[in-house]
Coordinates of C-alpha atoms in Angstrom, one line a residue:
M1 CA 0.2 0.0 0.1
W2 CA 1.5 3.4 -0.7
A3 CA -0.2 6.3 0.9
G4 CA 1.6 9.4 0.3
A5 CA 5.0 11.4 2.3
A6 CA 3.8 10.3 5.3
G7 CA 4.9 6.9 6.7
A8 CA 2.3 3.9 6.6
Q9 CA 0.2 4.3 9.7
G10 CA -0.4 1.4 12.1
S11 CA -3.0 -0.9 11.7
G12 CA -4.6 -1.0 15.2
I13 CA -3.0 -0.6 18.6
A14 CA -2.0 -3.1 21.3
S15 CA -4.3 -3.9 24.0
P16 CA -3.3 -5.0 27.6
V17 CA -2.7 -8.5 27.0
E18 CA 0.4 -10.5 28.9
R19 CA 0.5 -13.9 27.9
P20 CA -1.0 -15.5 24.4
V21 CA -4.6 -16.4 24.7
L22 CA -6.8 -19.0 22.8
F23 CA -10.2 -19.2 22.2
P24 CA -11.7 -21.7 19.7
G25 CA -15.9 -21.3 20.7
V26 CA -19.3 -21.8 18.3
R27 CA -21.5 -19.4 17.7
A28 CA -25.2 -21.0 16.7
S29 CA -28.1 -18.6 15.9
A30 CA -31.3 -18.3 14.1
T31 CA -33.1 -15.3 12.0
Y32 CA -36.5 -15.1 10.4
S33 CA -36.7 -12.5 7.3
D34 CA -39.6 -11.2 5.7
N35 CA -37.4 -10.3 3.0
V36 CA -34.2 -13.2 2.8
L37 CA -33.3 -11.6 -1.1
H38 CA -33.5 -8.9 -0.3
T39 CA -35.6 -7.8 -3.3
Q40 CA -39.0 -5.2 -3.7
A41 CA -40.9 -7.8 -6.5
N42 CA -40.7 -10.7 -4.7
K43 CA -40.2 -10.6 -1.2
T44 CA -39.5 -13.9 0.3
G45 CA -39.7 -15.1 3.9
D46 CA -37.7 -17.7 5.3
L47 CA -36.2 -18.8 8.9
I48 CA -32.2 -19.3 8.2
L49 CA -29.9 -21.0 10.9
E50 CA -26.6 -20.2 11.3
V51 CA -23.8 -22.7 13.0
S52 CA -20.0 -21.2 12.8
P53 CA -17.4 -22.3 14.4
Y54 CA -14.4 -19.7 15.0
I55 CA -11.1 -19.5 17.1
T56 CA -10.2 -16.5 18.4
A57 CA -5.7 -15.8 19.4
Q58 CA -4.0 -12.9 20.8
S59 CA -0.7 -12.3 21.9
N60 CA 1.6 -9.2 22.5
A61 CA 5.4 -11.2 23.4
P62 CA 7.9 -9.0 22.3
R63 CA 8.9 -11.5 20.0
A64 CA 5.6 -12.7 18.8
T65 CA 2.8 -10.4 18.6
Y66 CA -0.4 -11.3 16.5
N67 CA -4.6 -11.2 16.7
L68 CA -6.7 -13.6 14.7
F69 CA -9.8 -14.2 14.4
Y70 CA -11.1 -16.8 12.1
Q71 CA -14.7 -18.0 11.5
I72 CA -16.4 -20.2 9.0
R73 CA -20.1 -19.9 8.9
N74 CA -22.3 -21.9 8.0
F75 CA -26.2 -21.3 6.5
V76 CA -29.3 -23.1 5.8
R77 CA -32.7 -22.3 4.6
V78 CA -35.3 -24.1 6.1
D79 CA -38.3 -23.6 3.5
E80 CA -36.4 -23.3 0.1
G81 CA -33.6 -26.4 1.8
E82 CA -30.7 -24.0 0.1
T83 CA -27.6 -24.1 1.8
D84 CA -24.2 -21.9 2.0
F85 CA -21.3 -23.4 3.4
F86 CA -17.9 -22.9 4.0
R87 CA -17.9 -18.8 4.3
H88 CA -14.8 -18.2 5.4
A89 CA -14.5 -14.7 7.7
L90 CA -10.0 -14.2 8.7
N91 CA -8.7 -11.3 10.3
G92 CA -5.3 -11.8 10.7
R93 CA -1.8 -10.0 11.1
G94 CA 1.3 -11.2 13.5
S95 CA 4.9 -10.1 13.3
F96 CA 7.5 -12.9 14.7
A97 CA 11.4 -12.6 15.5
L98 CA 13.6 -15.3 13.7
Y99 CA 16.5 -14.1 14.6
E100 CA 17.7 -11.9 18.1
D101 CA 15.9 -8.9 17.3
K102 CA 17.4 -8.5 13.7
L103 CA 15.2 -10.8 11.3
W104 CA 11.4 -10.7 11.3
V105 CA 8.4 -11.5 9.4
D106 CA 5.4 -10.4 9.3
L107 CA 1.7 -12.3 8.0
Y108 CA -1.4 -11.1 7.4
G109 CA -4.4 -13.0 6.1
Y110 CA -7.9 -11.7 5.4
A111 CA -10.5 -13.5 4.2
G112 CA -14.6 -12.3 4.0
T113 CA -17.3 -12.0 2.0
I114 CA -17.9 -7.9 0.9
N115 CA -21.1 -6.7 -1.4
A116 CA -20.6 -7.4 -4.9
S117 CA -21.6 -4.3 -6.5
A118 CA -22.7 -1.1 -5.6
A119 CA -25.8 -1.1 -7.8
G120 CA -27.3 -4.0 -6.3
P121 CA -29.3 -5.4 -2.6
I122 CA -26.6 -3.8 -0.5
A123 CA -26.6 -5.7 2.7
F124 CA -25.4 -4.5 6.1
D125 CA -23.7 -8.1 6.6
P126 CA -22.7 -9.6 3.6
G127 CA -21.4 -12.3 5.2
A128 CA -24.9 -13.8 6.1
S129 CA -26.3 -12.1 2.7
F130 CA -27.4 -15.0 0.0
V131 CA -27.5 -12.1 -3.1
N132 CA -25.0 -10.0 -4.6
T133 CA -22.0 -11.5 -2.9
A134 CA -18.0 -11.7 -3.5
N135 CA -15.3 -13.4 -1.5
I136 CA -12.3 -12.1 -1.2
R137 CA -9.2 -13.6 0.1
V138 CA -5.5 -11.5 0.6
F139 CA -2.6 -12.9 1.9
S140 CA 0.3 -11.7 2.6
V141 CA 4.4 -12.7 4.4
S142 CA 6.6 -9.7 5.0
P143 CA 10.1 -11.6 6.2
W144 CA 12.1 -7.4 7.2
Y145 CA 15.6 -7.7 8.3
R146 CA 17.0 -4.2 10.4
D147 CA 20.8 -3.7 12.0
R148 CA 22.9 -0.4 12.4
L149 CA 25.6 0.9 9.6
G150 CA 27.6 1.8 12.8
S151 CA 27.2 5.0 14.5
L152 CA 26.2 6.7 11.1
A153 CA 22.6 5.0 10.6
T154 CA 20.3 2.5 11.1
Y155 CA 18.4 0.5 8.1
Q156 CA 15.6 -2.1 7.1
L157 CA 15.0 -3.8 4.8
R158 CA 12.0 -5.8 3.4
Y159 CA 9.9 -8.1 1.1
T160 CA 6.3 -8.2 1.0
A161 CA 4.6 -11.0 -1.3
T162 CA 0.8 -10.6 -1.7
N163 CA -2.1 -13.0 -3.2
T164 CA -5.3 -11.9 -3.9
S165 CA -8.2 -14.2 -5.0
G166 CA -12.2 -14.8 -4.8
N167 CA -15.0 -15.1 -6.9
T168 CA -15.4 -11.1 -8.2
G169 CA -13.2 -11.4 -11.3
L170 CA -11.7 -8.0 -10.8
T171 CA -8.7 -6.8 -12.0
T172 CA -6.4 -8.2 -9.1
A173 CA -2.8 -9.8 -9.3
R174 CA -2.0 -13.1 -9.1
L175 CA 1.5 -11.8 -7.1
N176 CA 1.9 -8.7 -5.7
Q177 CA 5.3 -8.4 -4.7
I178 CA 7.5 -5.1 -2.9
G179 CA 10.7 -4.5 -2.2
S180 CA 11.8 -1.7 0.0
A181 CA 14.8 -0.1 2.1
I182 CA 14.6 2.3 4.6
V183 CA 17.7 4.4 6.5
D184 CA 17.6 6.6 9.4
G185 CA 20.0 8.6 10.8
I186 CA 21.4 8.1 13.9
N187 CA 20.8 11.0 16.2
D188 CA 22.3 11.1 19.6
G189 CA 20.3 14.3 21.2
S190 CA 22.5 16.6 20.1
S191 CA 21.3 17.7 17.2
P192 CA 17.9 19.0 16.5
W193 CA 18.3 17.7 12.8
S194 CA 18.4 14.2 11.8
W195 CA 17.6 12.3 8.4
R196 CA 15.6 9.5 6.6
W197 CA 16.2 7.7 3.4
H198 CA 13.4 5.1 1.5
G199 CA 13.3 3.3 -1.4
E200 CA 10.4 0.9 -2.7
F201 CA 9.7 -1.2 -5.5
Q202 CA 6.7 -3.3 -6.8
Q203 CA 5.5 -5.4 -9.3
L204 CA 2.1 -6.6 -9.8
Q205 CA 1.9 -9.6 -12.2
F206 CA -1.3 -10.0 -13.7
A207 CA -3.0 -12.6 -15.7
D208 CA -1.2 -13.7 -19.3
D209 CA 2.4 -12.7 -17.7
F210 CA 0.9 -9.2 -17.8
T211 CA 2.4 -6.9 -15.2
R212 CA 3.0 -3.4 -14.5
N213 CA 5.5 -1.2 -12.1
R214 CA 6.0 1.3 -9.0
R215 CA 8.6 2.5 -8.2
G216 CA 8.8 5.1 -5.7
S217 CA 11.9 6.4 -3.5
G218 CA 12.5 9.3 -0.7
V219 CA 14.9 11.8 0.8
T220 CA 12.9 13.2 4.9
L221 CA 15.3 15.7 6.1
Y222 CA 13.6 16.5 10.4
Y223 CA 14.3 19.4 12.8
R224 CA 12.9 18.7 16.3
V225 CA 11.6 22.4 17.0
N226 CA 10.9 21.2 21.1
P227 CA 10.5 18.5 22.5
E228 CA 6.6 18.4 21.4
L229 CA 7.0 19.3 17.5
R230 CA 9.0 18.0 15.3
V231 CA 8.5 19.1 10.9
F232 CA 10.0 17.9 7.7
G233 CA 10.6 18.1 4.4
T234 CA 10.8 15.8 1.6
Y235 CA 11.8 15.2 -1.6
D236 CA 10.3 12.1 -3.7
Y237 CA 10.2 10.1 -6.6
D238 CA 7.7 8.5 -8.0
Q239 CA 6.6 6.1 -11.2
I240 CA 3.7 4.3 -11.6
D241 CA 3.6 2.2 -15.4
G242 CA 0.6 3.3 -17.3
L243 CA -0.7 6.2 -15.3
R244 CA 0.4 9.6 -16.8
N245 CA -0.5 13.5 -16.3
R246 CA -1.3 15.8 -18.8
D247 CA 2.2 16.3 -20.4
G248 CA 2.2 12.4 -21.0
D249 CA 5.1 11.2 -18.4
D250 CA 5.0 8.4 -15.6
F251 CA 7.1 9.8 -13.5
G252 CA 8.3 12.6 -12.1
Y253 CA 10.2 14.2 -8.8
G254 CA 8.6 17.0 -6.2
P255 CA 8.9 18.2 -2.6
G256 CA 7.0 17.9 0.7
A257 CA 7.0 19.1 3.9
G258 CA 5.0 18.3 7.4
F259 CA 4.6 18.2 10.8
E260 CA 4.2 15.7 13.8
W261 CA 2.9 17.6 17.2
R262 CA 2.0 15.9 20.5
P263 CA 1.2 18.9 23.2
N264 CA 0.5 17.0 25.4
A265 CA -0.1 12.8 26.5
R266 CA -4.4 13.3 25.5
T267 CA -3.4 14.8 22.2
S268 CA -1.3 14.3 18.5
L269 CA -1.6 15.9 15.7
S270 CA 0.2 15.3 12.1
A271 CA 0.0 16.2 8.3
S272 CA 2.1 16.1 5.5
A273 CA 1.5 16.9 1.8
S274 CA 4.1 16.2 -1.0
H275 CA 3.7 17.1 -4.7
R276 CA 3.8 13.9 -7.3
Y277 CA 3.7 14.1 -11.0
Y278 CA 0.1 13.3 -11.0
G279 CA -1.0 15.4 -8.3
T280 CA -0.3 16.4 -4.6
V281 CA -0.5 13.5 -1.9
S282 CA -1.4 13.9 1.6
N283 CA -1.8 12.7 5.1
A284 CA -3.3 14.4 8.1
Q285 CA -4.4 12.8 11.9
A286 CA -5.5 14.2 14.7
T287 CA -6.0 12.6 18.4
Y288 CA -7.1 13.0 21.9
S289 CA -7.8 10.7 24.5
A290 CA -9.6 11.8 28.1
R291 CA -9.9 9.4 30.8
R292 CA -13.8 7.4 29.5
A293 CA -13.4 9.2 25.9
T294 CA -11.3 8.6 22.6
M295 CA -12.2 10.6 19.2
G296 CA -9.9 10.8 16.3
L297 CA -10.1 11.7 12.7
T298 CA -7.3 10.9 9.6
W299 CA -7.2 12.1 6.5
S300 CA -5.2 10.5 3.0
R301 CA -4.8 11.6 -0.8
S302 CA -3.4 9.5 -2.8
V303 CA -2.8 7.0 -5.6
L304 CA -3.3 2.8 -4.4
T305 CA -1.9 0.2 -5.8
S306 CA -3.0 -2.8 -3.9
A307 CA -6.3 -5.1 -3.5
D308 CA -6.6 -4.6 0.3
A309 CA -5.9 -0.7 -0.2
S310 CA -8.8 -0.5 -2.0
L311 CA -11.0 -2.7 0.1
L312 CA -12.2 0.6 2.1
F313 CA -11.3 -1.1 5.3
F314 CA -12.7 0.7 9.1
D315 CA -10.4 0.6 11.8
P316 CA -11.4 2.8 14.5
A317 CA -8.4 1.2 17.1
S318 CA -6.2 3.0 14.6
I319 CA -8.0 6.3 13.9
A320 CA -8.1 6.6 17.9
S321 CA -4.5 5.5 18.8
G322 CA -2.0 8.5 18.0
G323 CA 0.7 7.0 16.6
L324 CA 2.2 3.4 15.9
G325 CA 2.4 1.8 19.1
N326 CA 0.6 4.1 21.5
V327 CA -2.2 1.5 24.0
N328 CA -5.2 3.3 24.2
P329 CA -7.5 1.7 27.0
I330 CA -10.5 3.2 26.0
M331 CA -10.4 1.6 22.6
A332 CA -8.9 -1.8 24.2
N333 CA -12.3 -1.6 26.5
L334 CA -14.7 -0.6 24.0
I335 CA -13.6 -3.7 21.9
A336 CA -13.7 -6.1 24.6
A337 CA -17.3 -5.2 25.2
G338 CA -18.2 -5.8 21.6
I339 CA -19.1 -2.3 21.3
V340 CA -16.7 -1.8 19.0
L341 CA -15.6 -4.3 16.0
P342 CA -12.4 -5.5 15.7
A343 CA -9.7 -3.7 12.9
G344 CA -10.7 -5.2 9.7
T345 CA -14.0 -4.2 9.0
A346 CA -14.6 -4.2 4.9
L347 CA -17.0 -1.4 4.0
T348 CA -16.0 -1.8 0.2
Q349 CA -19.2 -2.5 -3.1
G350 CA -18.1 -3.5 -6.5
L351 CA -14.3 -2.2 -5.7
V352 CA -11.5 -4.5 -5.4
T353 CA -8.2 -4.1 -8.1
D354 CA -4.9 -3.7 -7.8
A355 CA -4.8 -1.3 -10.6
A356 CA -4.0 2.4 -9.8
V357 CA -6.8 4.1 -7.6
F358 CA -7.0 7.5 -6.8
D359 CA -8.3 7.2 -3.6
R360 CA -9.6 9.7 -1.2
R361 CA -10.4 9.4 2.3
L362 CA -12.0 10.7 5.4
T363 CA -12.8 8.8 8.6
A364 CA -13.7 9.8 12.0
F365 CA -14.2 7.8 15.3
Y366 CA -15.2 9.2 18.9
G367 CA -15.7 6.6 21.8
L368 CA -17.4 7.2 25.2
Q369 CA -16.8 4.0 28.1
G370 CA -18.8 4.0 31.0
G371 CA -19.6 1.6 33.6
T372 CA -22.9 1.7 32.5
N373 CA -23.7 3.4 29.4
S374 CA -21.0 3.7 26.2
L375 CA -21.7 5.2 22.9
T376 CA -19.5 5.5 19.9
F377 CA -19.9 7.4 16.4
S378 CA -18.1 6.1 13.3
A379 CA -18.1 8.4 10.1
Y380 CA -16.2 7.9 6.5
Y381 CA -16.0 9.6 3.3
S382 CA -14.3 8.1 0.2
N383 CA -13.6 8.9 -2.9
R384 CA -11.8 6.2 -5.4
E385 CA -11.4 6.2 -9.0
S386 CA -9.2 3.7 -11.2
A387 CA -6.7 5.1 -12.9
T388 CA -4.8 3.4 -15.1
T389 CA -5.8 2.2 -18.9
F390 CA -4.6 -1.1 -20.3
A391 CA -4.0 -1.8 -23.7
S392 CA -7.3 -3.8 -25.1
T393 CA -5.7 -6.5 -26.7
V394 CA -4.9 -7.4 -22.8
A395 CA -7.4 -10.0 -21.2
I396 CA -7.9 -8.0 -18.3
T397 CA -11.1 -6.1 -16.7
G398 CA -12.2 -4.1 -14.3
I399 CA -10.3 -1.0 -14.7
R400 CA -10.5 2.2 -17.2
G401 CA -10.0 1.1 -20.7
G402 CA -11.3 -2.9 -19.7
I403 CA -14.4 -4.5 -19.9
T404 CA -17.1 -3.8 -17.4
T405 CA -18.7 -7.7 -16.6
A406 CA -20.1 -9.5 -14.0
G407 CA -20.3 -6.3 -11.8
V408 CA -17.0 -5.6 -11.9
F409 CA -16.2 -1.7 -11.1
D410 CA -14.8 0.8 -13.8
G411 CA -14.8 4.0 -13.0
E412 CA -15.6 6.3 -10.0
L413 CA -17.2 5.3 -6.8
R414 CA -18.0 7.2 -3.8
Q415 CA -19.1 6.2 -0.6
R416 CA -19.9 7.8 2.8
G417 CA -21.6 6.4 6.0
L418 CA -22.1 7.8 9.4
A419 CA -22.5 4.9 12.6
V420 CA -24.1 5.3 16.1
N421 CA -24.0 2.5 18.6
Y422 CA -25.2 2.6 22.2
Q423 CA -24.6 0.2 25.0
H424 CA -26.6 -0.1 27.9
R425 CA -25.4 -2.6 30.8
L426 CA -28.4 -3.7 32.8
D427 CA -26.1 -5.7 35.6
A428 CA -22.8 -7.2 35.3
R429 CA -24.2 -9.9 33.4
S430 CA -26.5 -8.6 31.0
R431 CA -26.7 -5.5 28.1
I432 CA -28.8 -3.6 25.7
D433 CA -27.4 -2.9 22.1
V434 CA -28.3 -0.7 20.1
L435 CA -27.0 -0.1 16.2
L436 CA -27.9 2.4 13.7
N437 CA -26.0 2.4 10.4
R438 CA -26.6 4.4 7.5
S439 CA -24.4 4.5 3.9
V440 CA -24.3 6.1 0.6
V441 CA -22.8 4.4 -2.3
D442 CA -22.6 7.2 -5.6
S443 CA -21.1 5.8 -8.8
T444 CA -21.9 7.3 -11.7
A445 CA -20.1 4.6 -13.8
L446 CA -22.4 2.0 -12.4
Q447 CA -25.3 4.7 -12.7
A448 CA -26.2 3.9 -8.9
N449 CA -27.0 6.1 -6.2
T450 CA -28.3 4.2 -3.1
H451 CA -28.2 4.5 0.9
L452 CA -28.8 1.5 3.0
V453 CA -30.3 2.1 6.4
T454 CA -30.0 -0.5 9.4
L455 CA -31.1 -0.2 12.9
R456 CA -30.5 -3.0 14.9
G457 CA -31.4 -3.7 18.8
G458 CA -30.5 -6.8 20.7
Y459 CA -30.6 -7.9 24.2
T460 CA -27.0 -10.0 25.1
T461 CA -26.9 -12.1 28.6
E462 CA -23.9 -14.4 30.1
L463 CA -25.2 -17.8 31.1
T464 CA -21.8 -18.7 32.1
R465 CA -18.4 -17.7 32.1
D466 CA -18.3 -18.9 29.1
T467 CA -21.6 -19.6 27.5
T468 CA -23.5 -16.0 26.0
A469 CA -27.4 -16.1 24.7
F470 CA -28.3 -13.3 22.6
G471 CA -32.0 -12.1 20.3
G472 CA -32.6 -8.8 18.6
F473 CA -34.7 -7.5 15.7
R474 CA -33.4 -5.5 12.5
R475 CA -34.8 -3.5 10.2
T476 CA -32.6 -2.6 6.7
Q477 CA -34.5 -0.6 4.2
Q478 CA -32.4 0.6 0.8
T479 CA -33.9 3.0 -1.6
S480 CA -32.2 4.0 -5.1
G481 CA -31.8 7.3 -6.9
D482 CA -30.7 5.7 -10.3
G483 CA -30.9 2.3 -12.0
G484 CA -29.6 0.9 -8.2
T485 CA -31.6 -1.5 -6.3
R486 CA -34.1 -0.8 -3.3
Y487 CA -35.8 -3.3 -0.7
D488 CA -36.9 -3.2 2.6
E489 CA -36.3 -6.6 5.3
N490 CA -37.7 -6.8 9.2
A491 CA -36.0 -9.5 10.8
I492 CA -35.9 -10.8 14.0
F493 CA -32.7 -13.5 15.7
G494 CA -31.6 -15.1 18.9
G495 CA -28.9 -17.5 19.4
V496 CA -26.4 -18.8 21.7
D497 CA -21.8 -18.4 21.6
M498 CA -19.5 -21.1 23.7
R499 CA -16.5 -20.1 23.5
F500 CA -13.8 -23.3 24.8
R501 CA -11.1 -22.8 27.7

């Protein structure tokens, strides 16, 4: 993932776990829906049974840090006798030391079900939907090595190989390889100046041995104004095969600048901007945490060339973390209480591609955690547009200049959404949860403008230390201003979740 002038942000926070935790479990539920197929013309009611085993694992050991959630979702429609087994839901990320503190390997895996098309019936939980769904799988392995160049600098070398697959038919590379190097000057504190050099090379191998490459490098000069404020300037080079500016160039150099400001332990602000041959890229983040509340706001403008970035993940823990490795106890408590989903919630409808994508995103989060009441607000805005053109003789679809078939996205996709989640604890074992979610998907290429609103209420109680029972209702309504789909659904559900220690 290429995110512009600022370095890659952390994907989450480390919750205070002292030793590895491993929990297998199973979740069984029954849901009656009055519109299983999410259509307005021919509503069909049915009872859906789900039995889904899962496993969670977590460790914050210094030499083995990982978070893993894996679930196999299995559904049966009782009246129709239709089954949908083995829907994989995986969200895992880990970092492991192989040799002393120098040689490491990072592993990442994501598997899930997303809404396949912005013009079709969109579900709040596509993993449980029987229509307009697509399976996505992203796996990567990334060994890296770090050491010192005497008293002059430290360096880090990294290689990443990623495979993206699924049944979407979108333009994903069979193999996405990235090699990178970072050299940081060592500063003993006697001077306010420091420096960094970085270089990256990416090769995307599509079908029929067709490749697209990306190269980038840059130098950064830092100056620490005071202990709370650091400013920096950059000079960057970027080159992307197939992405040309108005002058026909597919490469160029440009300056940039930014700052990092932490005025106190609760507040963190950072921003950067850099000129590239295709335009300006930028990043910004602001976070604030009090004793019971936390909030964060992030902005990015960049060209992405990896499918996992185009998935549009929403990660409140990263938004409110305030930087790499900062532990936010409020977020850890909200996640543990179930009011915030773990990192890796995919919001995408109809855009998963390794081709170059112009990307602009704004995400915001606010969380309040109390002994009895907890409340969160989440909001996002995303504008993504396919940016490169392949020759018509190349058998690849899903980007500008390709062929749009089987729901493959080509063009511009705008998404915005807002979610409010409220939780009230009745006692030490029971709670009530209410979730209101609204999302808007707009695409001129797909001639679709859809609005989805979901209201869900539920009651949860702990029967034993390892067994939880739950039940509730869900109301969903989708409207469309253009050629999209309209439907409404009412559902009631109940079930039990059992963990095995």
